[in-house]
Coordinates of C-alpha atoms in Angstrom, one line a residue:
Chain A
X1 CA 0.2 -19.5 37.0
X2 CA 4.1 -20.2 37.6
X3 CA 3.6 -23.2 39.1
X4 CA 1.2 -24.2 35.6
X5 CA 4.5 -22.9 33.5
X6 CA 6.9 -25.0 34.7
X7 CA 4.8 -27.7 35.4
X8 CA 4.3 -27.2 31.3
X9 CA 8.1 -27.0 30.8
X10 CA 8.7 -29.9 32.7
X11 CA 5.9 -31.8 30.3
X12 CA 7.1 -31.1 27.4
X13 CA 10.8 -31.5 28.3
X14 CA 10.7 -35.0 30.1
X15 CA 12.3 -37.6 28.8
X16 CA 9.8 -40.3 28.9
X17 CA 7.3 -38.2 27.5
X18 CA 8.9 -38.1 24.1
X19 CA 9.3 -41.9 24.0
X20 CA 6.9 -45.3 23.3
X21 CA 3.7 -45.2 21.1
X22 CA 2.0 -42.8 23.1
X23 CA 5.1 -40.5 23.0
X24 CA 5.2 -36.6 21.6
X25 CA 7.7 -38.0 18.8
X26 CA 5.1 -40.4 17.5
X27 CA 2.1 -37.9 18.1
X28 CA 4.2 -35.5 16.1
X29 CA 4.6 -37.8 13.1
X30 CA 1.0 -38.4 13.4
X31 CA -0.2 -35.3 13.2
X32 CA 2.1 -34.3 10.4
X33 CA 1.0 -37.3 8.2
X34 CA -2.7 -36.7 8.9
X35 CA -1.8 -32.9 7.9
X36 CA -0.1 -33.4 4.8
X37 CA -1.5 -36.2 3.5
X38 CA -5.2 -34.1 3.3
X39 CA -3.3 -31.3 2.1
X40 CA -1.7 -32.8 -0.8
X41 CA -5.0 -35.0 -1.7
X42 CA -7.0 -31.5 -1.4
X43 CA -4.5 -29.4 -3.5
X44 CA -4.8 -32.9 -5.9
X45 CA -8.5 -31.9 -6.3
X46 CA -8.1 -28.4 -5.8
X47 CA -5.7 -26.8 -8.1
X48 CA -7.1 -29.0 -11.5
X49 CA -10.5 -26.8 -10.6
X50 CA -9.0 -23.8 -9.5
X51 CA -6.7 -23.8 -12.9
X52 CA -9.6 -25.2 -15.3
X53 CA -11.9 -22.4 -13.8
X54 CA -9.2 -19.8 -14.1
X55 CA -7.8 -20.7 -18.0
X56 CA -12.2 -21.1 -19.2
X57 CA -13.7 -18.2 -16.9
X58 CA -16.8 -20.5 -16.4
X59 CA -18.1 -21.3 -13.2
X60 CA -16.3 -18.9 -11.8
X61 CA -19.2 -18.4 -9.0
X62 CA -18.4 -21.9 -8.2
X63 CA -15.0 -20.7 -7.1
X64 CA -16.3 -17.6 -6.0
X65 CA -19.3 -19.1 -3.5
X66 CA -17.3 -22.6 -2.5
X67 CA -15.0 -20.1 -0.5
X68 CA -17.9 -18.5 1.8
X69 CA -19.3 -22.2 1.9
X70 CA -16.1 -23.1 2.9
X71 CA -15.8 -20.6 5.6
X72 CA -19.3 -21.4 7.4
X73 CA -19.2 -25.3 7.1
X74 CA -18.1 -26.6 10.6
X75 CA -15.7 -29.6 10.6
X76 CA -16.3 -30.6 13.9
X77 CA -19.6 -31.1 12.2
X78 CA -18.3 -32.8 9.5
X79 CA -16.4 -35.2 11.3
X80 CA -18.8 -36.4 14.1
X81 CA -21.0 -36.4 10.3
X82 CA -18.6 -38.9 8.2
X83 CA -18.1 -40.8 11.5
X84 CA -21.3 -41.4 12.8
X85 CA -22.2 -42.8 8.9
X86 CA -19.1 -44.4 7.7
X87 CA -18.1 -46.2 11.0
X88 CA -14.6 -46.1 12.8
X89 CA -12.2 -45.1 10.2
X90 CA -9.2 -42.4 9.0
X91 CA -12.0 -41.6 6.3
X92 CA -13.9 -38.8 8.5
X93 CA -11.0 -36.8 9.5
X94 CA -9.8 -37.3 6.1
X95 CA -12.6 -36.1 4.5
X96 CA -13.7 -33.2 6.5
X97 CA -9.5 -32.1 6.6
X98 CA -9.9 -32.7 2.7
X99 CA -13.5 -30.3 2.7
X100 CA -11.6 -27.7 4.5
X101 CA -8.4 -27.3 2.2
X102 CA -10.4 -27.3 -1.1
X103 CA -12.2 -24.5 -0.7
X104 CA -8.9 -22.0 -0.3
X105 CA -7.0 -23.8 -2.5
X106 CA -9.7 -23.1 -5.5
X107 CA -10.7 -19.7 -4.8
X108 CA -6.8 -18.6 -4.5
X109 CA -5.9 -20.6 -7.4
X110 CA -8.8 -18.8 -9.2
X111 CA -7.8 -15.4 -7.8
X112 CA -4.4 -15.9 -9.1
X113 CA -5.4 -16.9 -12.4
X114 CA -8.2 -13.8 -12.9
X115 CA -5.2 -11.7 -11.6
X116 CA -3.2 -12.2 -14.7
X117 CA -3.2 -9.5 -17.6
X118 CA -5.5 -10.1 -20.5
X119 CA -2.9 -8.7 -22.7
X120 CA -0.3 -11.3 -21.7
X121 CA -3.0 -14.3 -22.0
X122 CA -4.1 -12.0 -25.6
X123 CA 0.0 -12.0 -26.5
X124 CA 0.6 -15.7 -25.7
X125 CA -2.2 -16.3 -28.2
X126 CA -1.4 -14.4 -30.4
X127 CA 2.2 -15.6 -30.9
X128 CA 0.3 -19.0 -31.4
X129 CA 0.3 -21.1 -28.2
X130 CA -2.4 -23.4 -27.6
X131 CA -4.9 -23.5 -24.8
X132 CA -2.9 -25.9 -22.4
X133 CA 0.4 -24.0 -23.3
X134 CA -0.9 -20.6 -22.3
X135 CA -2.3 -21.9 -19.0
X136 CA 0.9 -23.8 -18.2
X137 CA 3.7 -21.7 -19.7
X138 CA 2.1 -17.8 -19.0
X139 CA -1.0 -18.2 -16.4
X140 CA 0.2 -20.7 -14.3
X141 CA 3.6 -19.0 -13.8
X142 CA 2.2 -15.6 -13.4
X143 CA -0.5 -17.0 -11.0
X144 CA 1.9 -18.9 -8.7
X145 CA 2.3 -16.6 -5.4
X146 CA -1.3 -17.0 -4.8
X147 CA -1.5 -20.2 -5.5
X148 CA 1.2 -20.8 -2.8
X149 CA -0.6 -18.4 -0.6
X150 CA -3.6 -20.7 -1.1
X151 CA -1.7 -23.6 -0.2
X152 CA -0.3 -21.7 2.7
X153 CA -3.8 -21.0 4.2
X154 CA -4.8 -24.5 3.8
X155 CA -2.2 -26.1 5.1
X156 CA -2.4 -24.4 8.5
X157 CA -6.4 -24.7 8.5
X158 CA -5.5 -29.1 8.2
X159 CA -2.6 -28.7 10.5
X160 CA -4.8 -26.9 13.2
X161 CA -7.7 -28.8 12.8
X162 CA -6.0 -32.4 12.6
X163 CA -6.6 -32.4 16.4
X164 CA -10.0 -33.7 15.8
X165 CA -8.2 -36.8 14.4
X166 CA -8.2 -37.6 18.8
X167 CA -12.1 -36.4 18.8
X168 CA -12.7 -39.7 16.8
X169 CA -10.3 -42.0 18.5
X170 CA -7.1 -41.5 16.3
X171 CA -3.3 -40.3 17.4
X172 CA -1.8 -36.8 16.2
X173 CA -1.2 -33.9 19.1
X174 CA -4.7 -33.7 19.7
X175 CA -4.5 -36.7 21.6
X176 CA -2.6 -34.9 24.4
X177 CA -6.0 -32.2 24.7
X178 CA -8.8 -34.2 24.5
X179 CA -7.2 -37.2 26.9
X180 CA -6.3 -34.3 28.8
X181 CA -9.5 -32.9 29.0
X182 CA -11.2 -36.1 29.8
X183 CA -9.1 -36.7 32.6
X184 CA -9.1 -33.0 34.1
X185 CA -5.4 -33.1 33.6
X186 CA -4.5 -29.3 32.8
X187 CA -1.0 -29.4 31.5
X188 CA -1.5 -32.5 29.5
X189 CA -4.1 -30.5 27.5
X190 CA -2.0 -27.1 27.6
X191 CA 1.1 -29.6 26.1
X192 CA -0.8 -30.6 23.2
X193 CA -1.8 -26.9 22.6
X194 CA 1.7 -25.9 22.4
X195 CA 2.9 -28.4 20.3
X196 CA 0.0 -27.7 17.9
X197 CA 0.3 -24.2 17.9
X198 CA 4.1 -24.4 17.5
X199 CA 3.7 -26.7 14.6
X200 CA 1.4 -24.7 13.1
X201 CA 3.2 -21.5 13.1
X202 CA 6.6 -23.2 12.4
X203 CA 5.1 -24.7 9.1
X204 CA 3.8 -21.6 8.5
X205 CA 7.2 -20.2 8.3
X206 CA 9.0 -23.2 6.5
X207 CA 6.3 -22.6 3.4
X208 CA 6.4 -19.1 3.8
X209 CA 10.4 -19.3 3.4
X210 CA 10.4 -21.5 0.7
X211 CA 7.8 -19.5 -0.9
X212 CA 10.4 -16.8 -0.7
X213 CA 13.3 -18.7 -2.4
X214 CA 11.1 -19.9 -5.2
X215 CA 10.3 -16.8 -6.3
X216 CA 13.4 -15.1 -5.5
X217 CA 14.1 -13.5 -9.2
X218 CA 10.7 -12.3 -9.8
X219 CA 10.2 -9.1 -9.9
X220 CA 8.5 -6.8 -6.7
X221 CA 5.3 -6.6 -7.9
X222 CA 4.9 -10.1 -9.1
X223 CA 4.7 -11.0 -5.4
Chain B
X1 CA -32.5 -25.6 19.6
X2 CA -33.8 -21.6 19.5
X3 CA -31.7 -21.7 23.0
X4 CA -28.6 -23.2 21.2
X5 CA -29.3 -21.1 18.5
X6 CA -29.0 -17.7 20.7
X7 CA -26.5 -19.3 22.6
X8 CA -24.3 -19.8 18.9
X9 CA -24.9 -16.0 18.4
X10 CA -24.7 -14.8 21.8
X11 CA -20.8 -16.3 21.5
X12 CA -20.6 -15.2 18.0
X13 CA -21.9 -11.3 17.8
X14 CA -19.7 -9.9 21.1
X15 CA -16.3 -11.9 19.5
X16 CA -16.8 -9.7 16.1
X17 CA -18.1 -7.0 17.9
X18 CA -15.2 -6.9 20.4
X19 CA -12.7 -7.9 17.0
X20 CA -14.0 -4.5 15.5
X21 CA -13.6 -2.5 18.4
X22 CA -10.0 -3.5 18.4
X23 CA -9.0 -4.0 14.7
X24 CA -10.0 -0.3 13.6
X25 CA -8.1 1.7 16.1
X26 CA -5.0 -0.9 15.3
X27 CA -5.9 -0.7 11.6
X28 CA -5.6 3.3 11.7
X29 CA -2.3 2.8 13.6
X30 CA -1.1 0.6 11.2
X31 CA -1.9 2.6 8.2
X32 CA -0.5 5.9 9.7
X33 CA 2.9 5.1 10.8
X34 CA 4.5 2.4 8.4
X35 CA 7.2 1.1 10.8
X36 CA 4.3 -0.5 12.9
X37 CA 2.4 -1.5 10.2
X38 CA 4.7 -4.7 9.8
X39 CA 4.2 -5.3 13.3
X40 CA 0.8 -5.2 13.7
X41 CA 0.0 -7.4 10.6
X42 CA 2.4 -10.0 11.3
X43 CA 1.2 -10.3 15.3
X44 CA -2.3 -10.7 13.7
X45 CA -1.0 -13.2 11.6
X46 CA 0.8 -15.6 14.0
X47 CA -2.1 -15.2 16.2
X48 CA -4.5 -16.4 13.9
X49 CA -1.9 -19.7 12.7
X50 CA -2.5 -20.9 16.3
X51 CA -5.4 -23.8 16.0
X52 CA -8.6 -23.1 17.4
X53 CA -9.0 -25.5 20.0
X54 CA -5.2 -25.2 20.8
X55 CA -6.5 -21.2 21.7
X56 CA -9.2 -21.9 24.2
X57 CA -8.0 -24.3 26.3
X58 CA -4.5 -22.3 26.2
X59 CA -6.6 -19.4 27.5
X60 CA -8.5 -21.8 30.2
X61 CA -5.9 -21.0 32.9
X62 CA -6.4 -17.3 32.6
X63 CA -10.1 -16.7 31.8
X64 CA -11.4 -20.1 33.4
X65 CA -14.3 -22.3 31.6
X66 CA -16.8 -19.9 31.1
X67 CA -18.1 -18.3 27.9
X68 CA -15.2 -15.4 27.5
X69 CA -12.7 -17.9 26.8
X70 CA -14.5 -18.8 23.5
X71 CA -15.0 -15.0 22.8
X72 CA -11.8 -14.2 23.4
X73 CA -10.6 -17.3 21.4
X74 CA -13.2 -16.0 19.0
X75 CA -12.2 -12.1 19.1
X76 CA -8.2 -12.8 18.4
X77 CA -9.3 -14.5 14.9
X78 CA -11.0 -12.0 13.4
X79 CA -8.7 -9.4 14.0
X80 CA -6.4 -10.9 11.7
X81 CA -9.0 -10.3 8.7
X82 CA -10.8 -7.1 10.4
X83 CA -7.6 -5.3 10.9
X84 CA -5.7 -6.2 6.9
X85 CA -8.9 -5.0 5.3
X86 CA -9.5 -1.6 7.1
X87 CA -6.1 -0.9 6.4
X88 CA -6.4 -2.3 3.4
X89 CA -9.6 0.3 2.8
X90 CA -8.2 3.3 4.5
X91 CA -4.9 2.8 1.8
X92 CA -8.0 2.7 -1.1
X93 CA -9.2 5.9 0.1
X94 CA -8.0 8.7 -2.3
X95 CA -5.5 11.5 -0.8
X96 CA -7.6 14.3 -2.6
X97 CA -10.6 13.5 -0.5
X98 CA -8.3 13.3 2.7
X99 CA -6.3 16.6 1.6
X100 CA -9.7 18.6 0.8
X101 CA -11.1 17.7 3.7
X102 CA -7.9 18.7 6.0
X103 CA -8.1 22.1 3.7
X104 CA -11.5 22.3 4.5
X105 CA -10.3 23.0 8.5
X106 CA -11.6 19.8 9.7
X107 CA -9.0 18.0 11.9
X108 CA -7.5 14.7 11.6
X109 CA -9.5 13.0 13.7
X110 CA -12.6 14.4 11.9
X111 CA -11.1 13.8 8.5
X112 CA -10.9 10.4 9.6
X113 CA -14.4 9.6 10.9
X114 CA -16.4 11.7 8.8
X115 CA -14.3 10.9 5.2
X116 CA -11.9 8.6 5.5
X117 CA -13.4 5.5 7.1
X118 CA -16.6 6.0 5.5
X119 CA -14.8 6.1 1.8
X120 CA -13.1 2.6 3.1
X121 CA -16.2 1.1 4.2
X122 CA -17.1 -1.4 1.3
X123 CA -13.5 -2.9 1.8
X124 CA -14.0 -3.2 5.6
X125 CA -17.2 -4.9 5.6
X126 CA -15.9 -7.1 3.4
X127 CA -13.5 -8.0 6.2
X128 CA -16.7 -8.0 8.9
X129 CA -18.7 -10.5 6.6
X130 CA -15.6 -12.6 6.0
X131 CA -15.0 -12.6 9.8
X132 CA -18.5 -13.1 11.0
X133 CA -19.1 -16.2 8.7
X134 CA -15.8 -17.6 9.9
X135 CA -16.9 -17.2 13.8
X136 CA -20.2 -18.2 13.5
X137 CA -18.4 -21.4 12.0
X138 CA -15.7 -21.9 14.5
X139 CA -18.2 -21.5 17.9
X140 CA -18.6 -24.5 17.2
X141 CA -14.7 -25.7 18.3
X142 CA -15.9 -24.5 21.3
X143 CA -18.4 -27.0 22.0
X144 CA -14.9 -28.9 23.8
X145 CA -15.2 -26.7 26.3
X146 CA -19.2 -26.5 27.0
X147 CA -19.5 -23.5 25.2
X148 CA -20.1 -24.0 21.7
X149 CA -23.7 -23.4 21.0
X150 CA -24.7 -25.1 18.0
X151 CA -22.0 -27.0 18.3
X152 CA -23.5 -28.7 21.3
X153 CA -25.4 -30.7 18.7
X154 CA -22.5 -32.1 17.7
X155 CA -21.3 -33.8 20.8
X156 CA -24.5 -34.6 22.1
X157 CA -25.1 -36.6 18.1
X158 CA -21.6 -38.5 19.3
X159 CA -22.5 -39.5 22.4
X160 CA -25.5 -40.8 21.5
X161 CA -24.4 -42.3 17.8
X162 CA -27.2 -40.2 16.6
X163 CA -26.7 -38.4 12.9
X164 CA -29.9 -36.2 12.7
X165 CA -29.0 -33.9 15.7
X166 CA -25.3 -33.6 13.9
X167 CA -27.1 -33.0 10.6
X168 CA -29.5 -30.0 12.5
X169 CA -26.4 -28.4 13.8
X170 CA -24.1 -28.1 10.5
X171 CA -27.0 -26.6 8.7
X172 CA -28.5 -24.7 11.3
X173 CA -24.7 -23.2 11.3
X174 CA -24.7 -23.0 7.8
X175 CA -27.9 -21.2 7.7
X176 CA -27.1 -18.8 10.3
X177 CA -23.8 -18.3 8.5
X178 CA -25.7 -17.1 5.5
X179 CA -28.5 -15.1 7.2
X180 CA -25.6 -12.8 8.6
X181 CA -23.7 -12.7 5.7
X182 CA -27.2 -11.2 4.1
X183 CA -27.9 -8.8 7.0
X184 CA -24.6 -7.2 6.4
X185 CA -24.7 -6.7 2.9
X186 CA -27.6 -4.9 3.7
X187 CA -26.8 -3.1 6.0
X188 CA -23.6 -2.1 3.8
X189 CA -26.6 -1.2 1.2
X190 CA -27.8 1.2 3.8
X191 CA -24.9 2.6 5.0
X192 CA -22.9 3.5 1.5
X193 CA -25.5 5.1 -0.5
X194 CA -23.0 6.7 -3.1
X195 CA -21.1 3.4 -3.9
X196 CA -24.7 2.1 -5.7
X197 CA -24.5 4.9 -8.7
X198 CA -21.0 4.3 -8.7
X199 CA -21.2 0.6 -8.9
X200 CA -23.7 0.4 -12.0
X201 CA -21.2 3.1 -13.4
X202 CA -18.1 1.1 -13.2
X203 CA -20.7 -2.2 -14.8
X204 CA -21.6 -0.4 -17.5
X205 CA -17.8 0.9 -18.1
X206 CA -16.7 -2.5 -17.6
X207 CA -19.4 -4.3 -19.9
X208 CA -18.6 -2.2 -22.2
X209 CA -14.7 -3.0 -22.4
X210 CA -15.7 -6.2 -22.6
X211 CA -15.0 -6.5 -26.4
X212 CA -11.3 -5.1 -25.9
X213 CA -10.3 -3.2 -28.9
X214 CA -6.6 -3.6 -29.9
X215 CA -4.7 -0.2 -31.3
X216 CA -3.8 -2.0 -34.2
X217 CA -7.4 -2.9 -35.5
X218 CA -9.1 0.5 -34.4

């Protein structure tokens, strides 16, 4: 087990690991390109639908059931899915990273939106403002923490499950596991866990942070 | 497919089960003494930021390839969602039903089991169904490791550049997904008699608020 650790430190510290195309500092960018490029082309889908379903109230068991869908769909599924149909391409991981942020980003949008006081929506109307200026200057405002939260969530669902980018022949950390695995080479894969996991959380952290700034004159309970 | 099919639920039903069995003592922890509350939700939380497949093959060295690393893997992720919403329900229980009980002479303990975690119930199965659908979903990451039931399918369609076993296993999964999702809403049915007058109550109170009347034009 001591031996594994330092075996694991030594990984992840030497040198040569972090250099050349096959190196942790090109995985790294990888991984975080995969990882926010599906997140902002999912919140690109997401949030029109989460807001549009919010402002009009309709289809709001569309919102409601995509989030359970979302929850039981598997990606590795997905992906082995788009791949197997669409040939070798980003377009699988893409798609199923892109299947897998939707779902949160709607339903929290949604929540957010439902959470806002009918007498404020009532008020902004009543002083005049239009449909689009209600949803952008009192709902959307009101609604943002969870919308952020949503983002949140679905960000660290794409940046954990980008490993399967590797499961279809692409870079990104989960390179280092599924090489690793394939060639019986233990610290290898416990590297790329680490790295994952560290990214993950540290991301985490880095929205939740910002998150914090943004809404930094708001009152308490409009957290 | 029957044997993959067990095999999905055989991972699936000990990691919730197991979840439970640790989120509710944690959960009452946490809502009792609000210093370790903090702690215990934001441990749960971290946890459950680390990437699936990252968690089972980081717990390979210490529980070997065999089918409790993926219910381990499995367990730490829904404790996250079990243990926010029983604290979550246990907070949504009323203090007069907690304070008549304790004046009643029953003791905490009994207070808790016998009023207080029934009364939170709703809100915690809404964490087990949350939870379970999630898991039954995610045993399939574990197909990396040899033990991912239905998820089995979906290396064996990969291998073979074959869709239609891929295509059985996400809907067998999603249709497992939704047959325990049914089972415990009724079970929940079953178990929470008094929350089915109270919830055609609170319709009818809400249906009819639904034309909200202003002060000004009453």
């Amino acid at each position: 087990m001591l031996q594994l650790l330092a075996d694991l430190a030594r990984w992840l510290t030497g040198p040569a690991q972090w250099q050349g195309p096959e190196g942790i500092a090109v995985r790294l960018l990888e991984h975080l390109e995969y990882s926010l490029l599906a997140t902002l082309a999912g919140a690109a889908l997401a949030l029109p639908l989460g807001l549009l379903i919010g402002h009009t109230r309709r289809f709001a068991f569309l919102a409601i059931n995509l989030a359970g869908f979302g929850r039981a769909l598997p990606t590795v599924g997905l992906v082995t899915l788009v791949f197997l149909a669409g040939g070798l391409s980003m377009w699988p991981v893409y798609v199923a990273l892109i299947a897998l942020a939707v779902p949160v980003i709607v339903t929290n949008t949604y929540a957010g939106m439902t959470a806002v006081d009918p007498d404020v929506t009532d008020a902004a109307r009543g002083v005049g403002m239009t449909g689009p200026q209600v949803l952008f200057k009192v709902e959307l405002p009101l609604a943002l923490p969870l919308v952020m939260t949503g983002l949140r969530l679905a960000m660290i669902q794409v940046v954990s499950t980008a490993t399967i980018a590797a499961y279809v022949s692409f870079g990104g950390l989960g390179r280092y596991i599924f090489d690793g695995l394939a060639q019986r080479d233990l610290v290898q894969v416990l590297g790329g866990a680490v790295l994952v996991a560290l990214v993950a959380v540290l991301l985490d952290l880095a929205m939740a942070g910002l998150q914090r700034s943004l809404f930094r004159n708001r009152p308490a309970d409009a957290r | 497919m029957t044997v993959l099919t067990l095999d999905h639920l055989s991972i699936a039903v000990p990691a919730v089960l197991c979840g439970l069995v640790i989120a509710l003592p944690l959960a009452v922890v946490a809502h009792r003494v609000r210093m370790l509350r903090g702690v215990i939700l934001g441990v749960s939380n971290v946890l459950f930021t680390i990437p699936s497949l990252a968690f089972f093959v980081l717990l390979l060295p210490v529980t070997g390839l065999t089918r409790s690393t993926a219910i381990t893997g499995l367990t730490i992720y829904t404790l996250v969602v079990l243990i926010r919403n029983t604290v979550e329900g246990l907070d949504s229980v009323p203090a007069d039903a907690r304070e008549a009980s304790l004046a009643m002479g029953s003791r905490p303990l009994r207070t808790l089991l016998t009023v207080e975690l029934p009364l939170a119930l709703p809100v915690i199965m809404a964490g087990v169904r949350v939870a379970t659908v999630m898991t039954i979903s995610l045993v399939s990451v574990a197909s990396y490791i040899g033990y991912g039931g239905l998820g089995q399918l979906f290396t064996d369609g990969f291998q073979r550049s074959y869709t239609t076993p891929v295509i059985a296993g996400v809907l067998l999964t999603l249709l497992l997904a939704v047959l325990a999702d049914g089972l415990l809403v009724t079970v929940q049915y079953l178990c929470t008699p008094w929350t089915r007058h109270r919830t055609t109550a609170a319709r009818t109170k809400r249906t009819g608020a639904v034309p909200r009347t202003k002060p000004e034009e009453v």
